[in-house]
CSV table of C-alpha atoms in Angstrom, one decimal:
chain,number,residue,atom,x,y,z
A,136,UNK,CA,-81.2,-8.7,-12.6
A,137,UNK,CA,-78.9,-7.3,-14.9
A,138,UNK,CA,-77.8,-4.3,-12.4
A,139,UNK,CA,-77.2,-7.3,-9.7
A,140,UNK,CA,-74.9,-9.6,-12.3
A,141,UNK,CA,-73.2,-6.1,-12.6
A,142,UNK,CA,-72.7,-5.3,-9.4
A,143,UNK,CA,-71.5,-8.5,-8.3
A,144,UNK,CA,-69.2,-8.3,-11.5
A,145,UNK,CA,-67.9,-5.3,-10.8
A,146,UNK,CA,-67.0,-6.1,-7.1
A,147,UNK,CA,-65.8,-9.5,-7.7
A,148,UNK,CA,-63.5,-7.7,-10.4
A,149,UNK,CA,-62.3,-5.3,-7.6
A,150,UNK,CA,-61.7,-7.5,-5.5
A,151,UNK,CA,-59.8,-9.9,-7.7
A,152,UNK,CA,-57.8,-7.0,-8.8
A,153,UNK,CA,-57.1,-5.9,-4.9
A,154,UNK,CA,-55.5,-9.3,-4.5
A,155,UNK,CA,-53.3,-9.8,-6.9
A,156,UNK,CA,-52.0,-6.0,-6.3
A,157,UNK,CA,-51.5,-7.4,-2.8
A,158,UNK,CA,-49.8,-10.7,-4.2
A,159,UNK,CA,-48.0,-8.0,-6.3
A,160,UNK,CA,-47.0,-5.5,-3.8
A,161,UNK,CA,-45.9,-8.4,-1.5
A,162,UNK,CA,-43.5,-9.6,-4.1
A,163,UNK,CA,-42.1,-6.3,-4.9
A,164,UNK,CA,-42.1,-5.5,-0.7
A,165,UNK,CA,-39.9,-9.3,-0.7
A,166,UNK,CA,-37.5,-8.6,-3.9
A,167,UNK,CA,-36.8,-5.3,-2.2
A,168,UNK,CA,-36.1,-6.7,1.1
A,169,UNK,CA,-33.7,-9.5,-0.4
A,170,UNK,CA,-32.1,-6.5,-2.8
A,171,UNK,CA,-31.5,-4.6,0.4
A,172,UNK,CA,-30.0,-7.4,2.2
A,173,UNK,CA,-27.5,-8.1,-0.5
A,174,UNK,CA,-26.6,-4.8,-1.1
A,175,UNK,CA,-25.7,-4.1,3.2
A,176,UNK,CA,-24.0,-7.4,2.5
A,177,UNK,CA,-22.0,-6.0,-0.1
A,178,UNK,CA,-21.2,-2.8,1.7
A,179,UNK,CA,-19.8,-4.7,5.0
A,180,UNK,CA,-17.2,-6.6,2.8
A,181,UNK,CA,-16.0,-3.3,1.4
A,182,UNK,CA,-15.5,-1.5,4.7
A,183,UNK,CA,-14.1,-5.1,6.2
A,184,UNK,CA,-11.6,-4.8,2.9
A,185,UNK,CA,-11.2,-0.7,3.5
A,186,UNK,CA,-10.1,-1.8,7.7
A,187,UNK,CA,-8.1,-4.3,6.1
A,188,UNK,CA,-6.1,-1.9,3.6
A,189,UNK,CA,-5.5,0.6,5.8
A,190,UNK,CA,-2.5,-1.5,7.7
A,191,UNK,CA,-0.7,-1.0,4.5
A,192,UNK,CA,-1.0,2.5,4.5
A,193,UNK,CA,1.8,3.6,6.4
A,194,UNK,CA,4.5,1.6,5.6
A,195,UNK,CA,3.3,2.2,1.6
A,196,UNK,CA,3.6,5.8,1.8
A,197,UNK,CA,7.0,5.2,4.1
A,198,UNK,CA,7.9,3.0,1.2
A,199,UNK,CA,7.1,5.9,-1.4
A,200,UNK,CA,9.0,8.5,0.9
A,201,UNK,CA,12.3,6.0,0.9
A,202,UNK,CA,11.8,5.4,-2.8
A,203,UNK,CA,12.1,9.1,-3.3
A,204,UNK,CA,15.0,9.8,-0.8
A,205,UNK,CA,17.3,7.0,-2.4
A,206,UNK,CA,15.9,8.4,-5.9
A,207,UNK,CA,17.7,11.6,-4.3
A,208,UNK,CA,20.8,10.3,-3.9
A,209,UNK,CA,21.7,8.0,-7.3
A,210,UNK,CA,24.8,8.6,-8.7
A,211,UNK,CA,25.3,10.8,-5.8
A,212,UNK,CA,28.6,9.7,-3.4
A,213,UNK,CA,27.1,10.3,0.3
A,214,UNK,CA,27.8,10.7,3.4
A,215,UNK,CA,26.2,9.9,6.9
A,216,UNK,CA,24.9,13.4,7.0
A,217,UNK,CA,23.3,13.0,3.9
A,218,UNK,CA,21.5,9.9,4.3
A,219,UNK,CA,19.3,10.9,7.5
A,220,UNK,CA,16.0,11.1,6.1
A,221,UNK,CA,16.6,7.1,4.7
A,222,UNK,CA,18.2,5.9,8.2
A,223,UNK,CA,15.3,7.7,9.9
A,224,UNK,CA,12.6,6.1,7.0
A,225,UNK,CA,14.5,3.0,8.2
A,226,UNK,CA,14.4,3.0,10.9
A,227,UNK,CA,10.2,4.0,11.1
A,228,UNK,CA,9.9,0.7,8.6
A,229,UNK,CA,12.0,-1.4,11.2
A,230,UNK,CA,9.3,-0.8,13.7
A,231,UNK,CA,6.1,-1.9,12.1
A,232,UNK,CA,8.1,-5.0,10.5
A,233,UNK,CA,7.6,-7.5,12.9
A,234,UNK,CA,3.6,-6.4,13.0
A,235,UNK,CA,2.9,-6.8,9.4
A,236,UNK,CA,2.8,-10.5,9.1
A,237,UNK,CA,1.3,-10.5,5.0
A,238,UNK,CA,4.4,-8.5,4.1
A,239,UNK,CA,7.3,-9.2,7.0
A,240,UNK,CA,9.6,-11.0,4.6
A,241,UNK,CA,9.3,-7.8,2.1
A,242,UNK,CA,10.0,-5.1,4.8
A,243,UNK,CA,12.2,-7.4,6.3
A,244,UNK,CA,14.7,-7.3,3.2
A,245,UNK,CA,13.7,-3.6,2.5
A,246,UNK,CA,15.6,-2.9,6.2
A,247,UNK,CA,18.3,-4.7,5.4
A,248,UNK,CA,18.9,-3.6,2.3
A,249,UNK,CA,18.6,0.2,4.1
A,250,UNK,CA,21.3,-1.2,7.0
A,251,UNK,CA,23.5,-2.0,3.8
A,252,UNK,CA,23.0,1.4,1.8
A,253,UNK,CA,23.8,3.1,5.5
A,254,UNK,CA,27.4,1.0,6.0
A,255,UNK,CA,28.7,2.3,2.8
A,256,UNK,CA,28.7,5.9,3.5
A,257,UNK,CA,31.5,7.9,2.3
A,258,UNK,CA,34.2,8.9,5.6
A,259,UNK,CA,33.8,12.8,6.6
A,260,UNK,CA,35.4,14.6,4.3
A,261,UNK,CA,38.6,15.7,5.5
A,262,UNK,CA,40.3,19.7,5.2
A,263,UNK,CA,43.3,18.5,3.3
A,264,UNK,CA,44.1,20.0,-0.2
A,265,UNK,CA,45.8,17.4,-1.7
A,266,UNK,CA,43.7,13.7,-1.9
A,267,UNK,CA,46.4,10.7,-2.5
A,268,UNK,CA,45.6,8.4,-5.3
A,269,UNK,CA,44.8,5.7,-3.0
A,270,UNK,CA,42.7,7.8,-1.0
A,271,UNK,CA,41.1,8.6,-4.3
A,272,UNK,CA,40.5,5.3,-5.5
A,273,UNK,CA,39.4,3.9,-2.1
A,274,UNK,CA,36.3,6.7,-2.2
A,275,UNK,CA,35.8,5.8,-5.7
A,276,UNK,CA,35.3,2.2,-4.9
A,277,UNK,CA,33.0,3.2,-1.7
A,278,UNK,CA,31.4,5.4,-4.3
A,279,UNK,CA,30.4,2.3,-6.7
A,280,UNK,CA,29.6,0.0,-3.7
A,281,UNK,CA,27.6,2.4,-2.3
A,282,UNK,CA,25.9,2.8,-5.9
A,283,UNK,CA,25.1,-0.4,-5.8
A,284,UNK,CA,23.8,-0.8,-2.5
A,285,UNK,CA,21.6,2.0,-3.8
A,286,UNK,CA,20.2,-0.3,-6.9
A,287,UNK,CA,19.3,-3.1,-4.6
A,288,UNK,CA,17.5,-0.8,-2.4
A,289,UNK,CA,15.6,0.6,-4.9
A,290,UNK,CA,14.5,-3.2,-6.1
A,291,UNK,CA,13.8,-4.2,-2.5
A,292,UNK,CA,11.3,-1.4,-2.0
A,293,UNK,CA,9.7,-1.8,-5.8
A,294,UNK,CA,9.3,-5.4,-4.8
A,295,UNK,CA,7.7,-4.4,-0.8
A,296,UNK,CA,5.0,-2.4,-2.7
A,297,UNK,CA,3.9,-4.2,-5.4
A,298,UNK,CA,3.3,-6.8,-2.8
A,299,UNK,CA,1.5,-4.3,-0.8
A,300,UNK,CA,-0.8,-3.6,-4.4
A,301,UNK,CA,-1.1,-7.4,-4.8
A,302,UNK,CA,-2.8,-7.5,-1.4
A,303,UNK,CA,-5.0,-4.6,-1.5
A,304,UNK,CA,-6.5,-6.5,-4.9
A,305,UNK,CA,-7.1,-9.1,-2.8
């Protein structure tokens, strides 16, 4: 009898212990499953952020590139000639404007404030020898308007991309 109790114990052990590694493996199969789930979950919202971003791409790094041309030319009196690679960064910034809703107003005054950099180019430079004083003092005023125009450039652009940063943080 004793062999029989044993047996029986020893199976109804087993299969006790079968069952709650199947209630167990279940659970683990189930936390998984849910950890998985949030985890894909997780991943979608990143790539829907990084689709999101990547609008801001181009006009950033135009941005950056105007940033540095102006940065070229402070305290440097210009002419047209020299201020091509700004009317032509401009110019690319003037066209994706209007497309940008999130940061129109920002680009908006960045290409005006380009347009009013671009008016106060210095006249072509003329062969004479002998500049009057007028003359002189007209450039020099062009010179510090033109300066000027520079500045407020420079703050409209700082302002366009920290907006841009603002919005990639989301």
């Amino acid at each position: 009898m004793s062999s029989t109790t044993l047996a029986l114990g020893t199976s109804g052990g087993t299969l006790a212990a079968s069952i709650t590694f199947s209630f167990l493996m279940g659970a683990l199969a189930l936390y998984t499953l849910l950890h998985h789930r949030e985890v894909f979950a997780w991943m979608k919202q990143i790539r829907k952020t990084d689709a999101e971003d990547a609008v801001y791409d181009e006009p950033d790094q135009w941005l950056a590139d105007l940033y540095k041309a102006q940065c070229r030319r402070a305290k440097k009196p210009s002419r047209t000639e020299d201020m091509e690679d700004i009317s032509q960064t401009g110019d690319m910034i003037r066209g994706v404007a209007d497309h940008i809703e999130a940061i129109r107003p920002e680009l908006a005054k960045v290409v005006e404030r380009v347009d009013d950099y671009l008016d106060t180019a210095l006249p072509a430079q003329t062969p004479a020898l002998k500049v009057s004083y007028q003359d002189h003092q007209a450039q020099l005023l062009l010179a510090m308007k033109q300066e000027a125009a520079r500045a407020e450039l420079a703050q409209a652009i700082s302002s366009a991309r920290q907006k841009i940063t603002l919005l990639r943080r989301g």
